[in-house]
Amino acid sequence: MRKIIIAGNWKLNKTPREAAVLVEELKREVLDIESVDIVVCPPFTALDEVSDIVLDTNIFLGAQNVYWQDNGAFTGEVSAPMLKDLGVKYVIIGHSERRQYFGETDETVNKRLRAALTHGLTPLVCIGENLAEREANKTFDVIRQQCQGSFANLTDQEMQKIVLAYEPVWAIGTGKTATPAQAQEVHAFIRQLLGKLFNSQTAQWVRIQYGGSVTPENIAALIAQPDIDGALVGGASLKAPSFAAIVKAAKK
Ligand code: PGA
């Protein structure tokens, strides 16, 4: 049985002080929930602050990116050992905004997730097609290519440590969610594909989140789908009541 995982991607939002207020409130709202893995991913500058607040709670700390080298002359980058030291457990890799605005490719996703795995961080790897690709009926081709490239040369054991997020780019921040059936179709395809790239146990084991305009209103129907194991939440994770409502509604 795959445990549901709900992660909040705060993107470029919240100063350390604002982050502290948000996570203090969230902590109270989700206090008694054990059946869902709850993750918050603040910007780098708020990790330290949030780390202290979620210590010994049911909320895990995540980062939004990681560089593949541990240290050296790489101005502006942040490494896995640095994140580990702050109590970070998860790291988002290959978000579509990174791919679109910062030149992220499947190859760099592969390098980043290897660094994360080496240091015991759980990668949340994002994949998904854009609107033009969907309209050209290329969704499955894009997903296949992203999975082959991102997960190249991983062992089954390594793959089992990864969480995937299927995020159709046209649904991110647009208020236009994929229907549960549309999402399930792609999630099932991804699981089938994992069964070809890896063994069937790995395919059954890996959790696949859905992301793109998830709200307290639409989460239940999404999570009811057999291959949807959680959500990566952007906008609705920036307020404690809406993120907590999503977490509560996701308890299967
Ligand atoms: P959204 O973002 O929930 O605001 O659509 C999701 C994401 O980008 O992870």
CSV table of N, CA and C in Angstrom, one decimal, residues 76-132:
chain,number,residue,atom,x,y,z
A,76,GLY,N,26.2,30.7,-6.3
A,76,GLY,CA,24.8,30.7,-6.3
A,76,GLY,C,24.1,29.4,-6.1
A,77,GLU,N,24.8,28.3,-6.1
A,77,GLU,CA,24.2,27.0,-6.0
A,77,GLU,C,24.1,26.5,-4.5
A,78,VAL,N,23.3,25.5,-4.3
A,78,VAL,CA,23.1,25.0,-2.9
A,78,VAL,C,23.2,23.4,-3.1
A,79,SER,N,24.0,22.8,-2.2
A,79,SER,CA,24.3,21.4,-2.4
A,79,SER,C,23.5,20.5,-1.4
A,80,ALA,N,23.5,19.2,-1.7
A,80,ALA,CA,22.7,18.2,-0.9
A,80,ALA,C,23.3,18.2,0.6
A,81,PRO,N,24.6,18.2,0.8
A,81,PRO,CA,25.0,18.2,2.2
A,81,PRO,C,24.6,19.4,3.0
A,82,MET,N,24.5,20.6,2.3
A,82,MET,CA,24.0,21.8,2.9
A,82,MET,C,22.6,21.7,3.3
A,83,LEU,N,21.8,21.0,2.5
A,83,LEU,CA,20.3,20.9,2.8
A,83,LEU,C,20.2,19.9,3.9
A,84,LYS,N,20.9,18.8,3.8
A,84,LYS,CA,20.9,17.7,4.9
A,84,LYS,C,21.1,18.3,6.3
A,85,ASP,N,22.1,19.2,6.3
A,85,ASP,CA,22.5,19.8,7.6
A,85,ASP,C,21.4,20.7,8.2
A,86,LEU,N,20.5,21.1,7.3
A,86,LEU,CA,19.4,21.9,7.8
A,86,LEU,C,18.1,21.1,8.1
A,87,GLY,N,18.3,19.8,8.0
A,87,GLY,CA,17.1,18.9,8.4
A,87,GLY,C,16.2,18.7,7.2
A,88,VAL,N,16.6,19.0,6.0
A,88,VAL,CA,15.8,18.7,4.8
A,88,VAL,C,15.8,17.2,4.5
A,89,LYS,N,14.5,16.8,4.2
A,89,LYS,CA,14.4,15.3,3.9
A,89,LYS,C,14.0,15.1,2.4
A,90,TYR,N,13.3,16.0,1.8
A,90,TYR,CA,12.8,15.9,0.4
A,90,TYR,C,13.4,17.1,-0.5
A,91,VAL,N,13.5,16.8,-1.8
A,91,VAL,CA,13.9,17.9,-2.6
A,91,VAL,C,13.2,17.8,-4.0
A,92,ILE,N,12.5,18.9,-4.4
A,92,ILE,CA,11.8,18.9,-5.7
A,92,ILE,C,12.9,19.1,-6.8
A,93,ILE,N,12.8,18.2,-7.8
A,93,ILE,CA,13.8,18.3,-8.9
A,93,ILE,C,13.1,18.3,-10.2
A,94,GLY,N,13.5,19.2,-11.1
A,94,GLY,CA,13.0,19.3,-12.5
A,94,GLY,C,11.6,19.8,-12.6
A,95,HIS,N,11.2,20.7,-11.7
A,95,HIS,CA,9.9,21.4,-11.8
A,95,HIS,C,9.8,22.0,-13.2
A,96,SER,N,8.6,22.1,-13.7
A,96,SER,CA,8.5,22.7,-15.1
A,96,SER,C,9.0,24.1,-15.1
A,97,GLU,N,8.8,24.9,-14.0
A,97,GLU,CA,9.3,26.2,-14.0
A,97,GLU,C,10.9,26.3,-14.1
A,98,ARG,N,11.5,25.3,-13.5
A,98,ARG,CA,13.0,25.2,-13.7
A,98,ARG,C,13.3,24.8,-15.1
A,99,ARG,N,12.5,23.9,-15.7
A,99,ARG,CA,12.8,23.5,-17.1
A,99,ARG,C,12.6,24.7,-18.0
A,100,GLN,N,11.5,25.4,-17.8
A,100,GLN,CA,11.1,26.5,-18.7
A,100,GLN,C,12.0,27.8,-18.6
A,101,TYR,N,12.3,28.2,-17.3
A,101,TYR,CA,13.0,29.5,-17.1
A,101,TYR,C,14.5,29.3,-16.8
A,102,PHE,N,14.9,28.1,-16.4
A,102,PHE,CA,16.3,28.0,-16.0
A,102,PHE,C,17.1,26.9,-16.7
A,103,GLY,N,16.6,26.5,-17.8
A,103,GLY,CA,17.3,25.6,-18.6
A,103,GLY,C,17.5,24.1,-18.1
A,104,GLU,N,16.6,23.7,-17.2
A,104,GLU,CA,16.7,22.4,-16.7
A,104,GLU,C,16.4,21.4,-17.8
A,105,THR,N,17.2,20.3,-17.8
A,105,THR,CA,16.9,19.2,-18.8
A,105,THR,C,16.8,17.9,-18.1
A,106,ASP,N,16.4,16.9,-18.8
A,106,ASP,CA,16.4,15.5,-18.2
A,106,ASP,C,17.7,15.1,-17.7
A,107,GLU,N,18.8,15.5,-18.4
A,107,GLU,CA,20.1,15.2,-18.0
A,107,GLU,C,20.5,15.8,-16.7
A,108,THR,N,20.2,17.1,-16.5
A,108,THR,CA,20.5,17.8,-15.2
A,108,THR,C,19.6,17.3,-14.1
A,109,VAL,N,18.4,16.9,-14.5
A,109,VAL,CA,17.5,16.3,-13.5
A,109,VAL,C,18.2,15.0,-13.0
A,110,ASN,N,18.7,14.2,-13.9
A,110,ASN,CA,19.4,12.9,-13.5
A,110,ASN,C,20.6,13.2,-12.6
A,111,LYS,N,21.3,14.2,-12.9
A,111,LYS,CA,22.5,14.5,-12.0
A,111,LYS,C,22.1,15.0,-10.6
A,112,ARG,N,21.0,15.8,-10.6
A,112,ARG,CA,20.6,16.3,-9.3
A,112,ARG,C,20.0,15.2,-8.5
A,113,LEU,N,19.2,14.3,-9.1
A,113,LEU,CA,18.6,13.3,-8.3
A,113,LEU,C,19.6,12.3,-7.8
A,114,ARG,N,20.7,12.1,-8.5
A,114,ARG,CA,21.8,11.2,-8.0
A,114,ARG,C,22.4,11.8,-6.8
A,115,ALA,N,22.7,13.1,-6.9
A,115,ALA,CA,23.3,13.8,-5.7
A,115,ALA,C,22.4,13.7,-4.5
A,116,ALA,N,21.1,13.9,-4.7
A,116,ALA,CA,20.1,13.8,-3.6
A,116,ALA,C,20.1,12.4,-3.0
A,117,LEU,N,20.1,11.4,-3.9
A,117,LEU,CA,20.1,10.0,-3.4
A,117,LEU,C,21.3,9.7,-2.6
A,118,THR,N,22.5,10.1,-3.1
A,118,THR,CA,23.8,9.9,-2.5
A,118,THR,C,23.7,10.4,-1.1
A,119,HIS,N,23.1,11.5,-0.8
A,119,HIS,CA,23.1,12.1,0.5
A,119,HIS,C,21.8,11.8,1.3
A,120,GLY,N,21.0,10.9,0.8
A,120,GLY,CA,19.8,10.4,1.6
A,120,GLY,C,18.6,11.4,1.5
A,121,LEU,N,18.6,12.2,0.5
A,121,LEU,CA,17.4,13.1,0.4
A,121,LEU,C,16.4,12.4,-0.6
A,122,THR,N,15.2,12.5,-0.4
A,122,THR,CA,14.2,11.9,-1.3
A,122,THR,C,13.8,12.9,-2.4
A,123,PRO,N,14.1,12.5,-3.7
A,123,PRO,CA,13.8,13.4,-4.8
A,123,PRO,C,12.3,13.4,-5.1
A,124,LEU,N,11.7,14.5,-5.3
A,124,LEU,CA,10.3,14.6,-5.8
A,124,LEU,C,10.5,15.1,-7.3
A,125,VAL,N,10.5,14.2,-8.2
A,125,VAL,CA,10.8,14.5,-9.6
A,125,VAL,C,9.6,14.8,-10.4
A,126,CYS,N,9.6,16.0,-11.0
A,126,CYS,CA,8.4,16.5,-11.8
A,126,CYS,C,8.6,16.2,-13.3
A,127,ILE,N,7.5,15.7,-13.8
A,127,ILE,CA,7.4,15.5,-15.3
A,127,ILE,C,6.0,16.0,-15.7
A,128,GLY,N,5.9,16.2,-17.0
A,128,GLY,CA,4.6,16.7,-17.5
A,128,GLY,C,4.7,17.4,-18.9
A,129,GLU,N,3.6,17.3,-19.6
A,129,GLU,CA,3.6,17.9,-21.0
A,129,GLU,C,3.0,19.3,-20.9
A,130,ASN,N,3.4,20.1,-21.9
A,130,ASN,CA,2.8,21.5,-22.0
A,130,ASN,C,1.5,21.4,-22.9
A,131,LEU,N,0.9,22.5,-23.1
A,131,LEU,CA,-0.4,22.5,-23.8
A,131,LEU,C,-0.2,22.1,-25.2
A,132,ALA,N,0.8,22.6,-25.9
A,132,ALA,CA,1.0,22.3,-27.3
A,132,ALA,C,1.3,20.8,-27.5
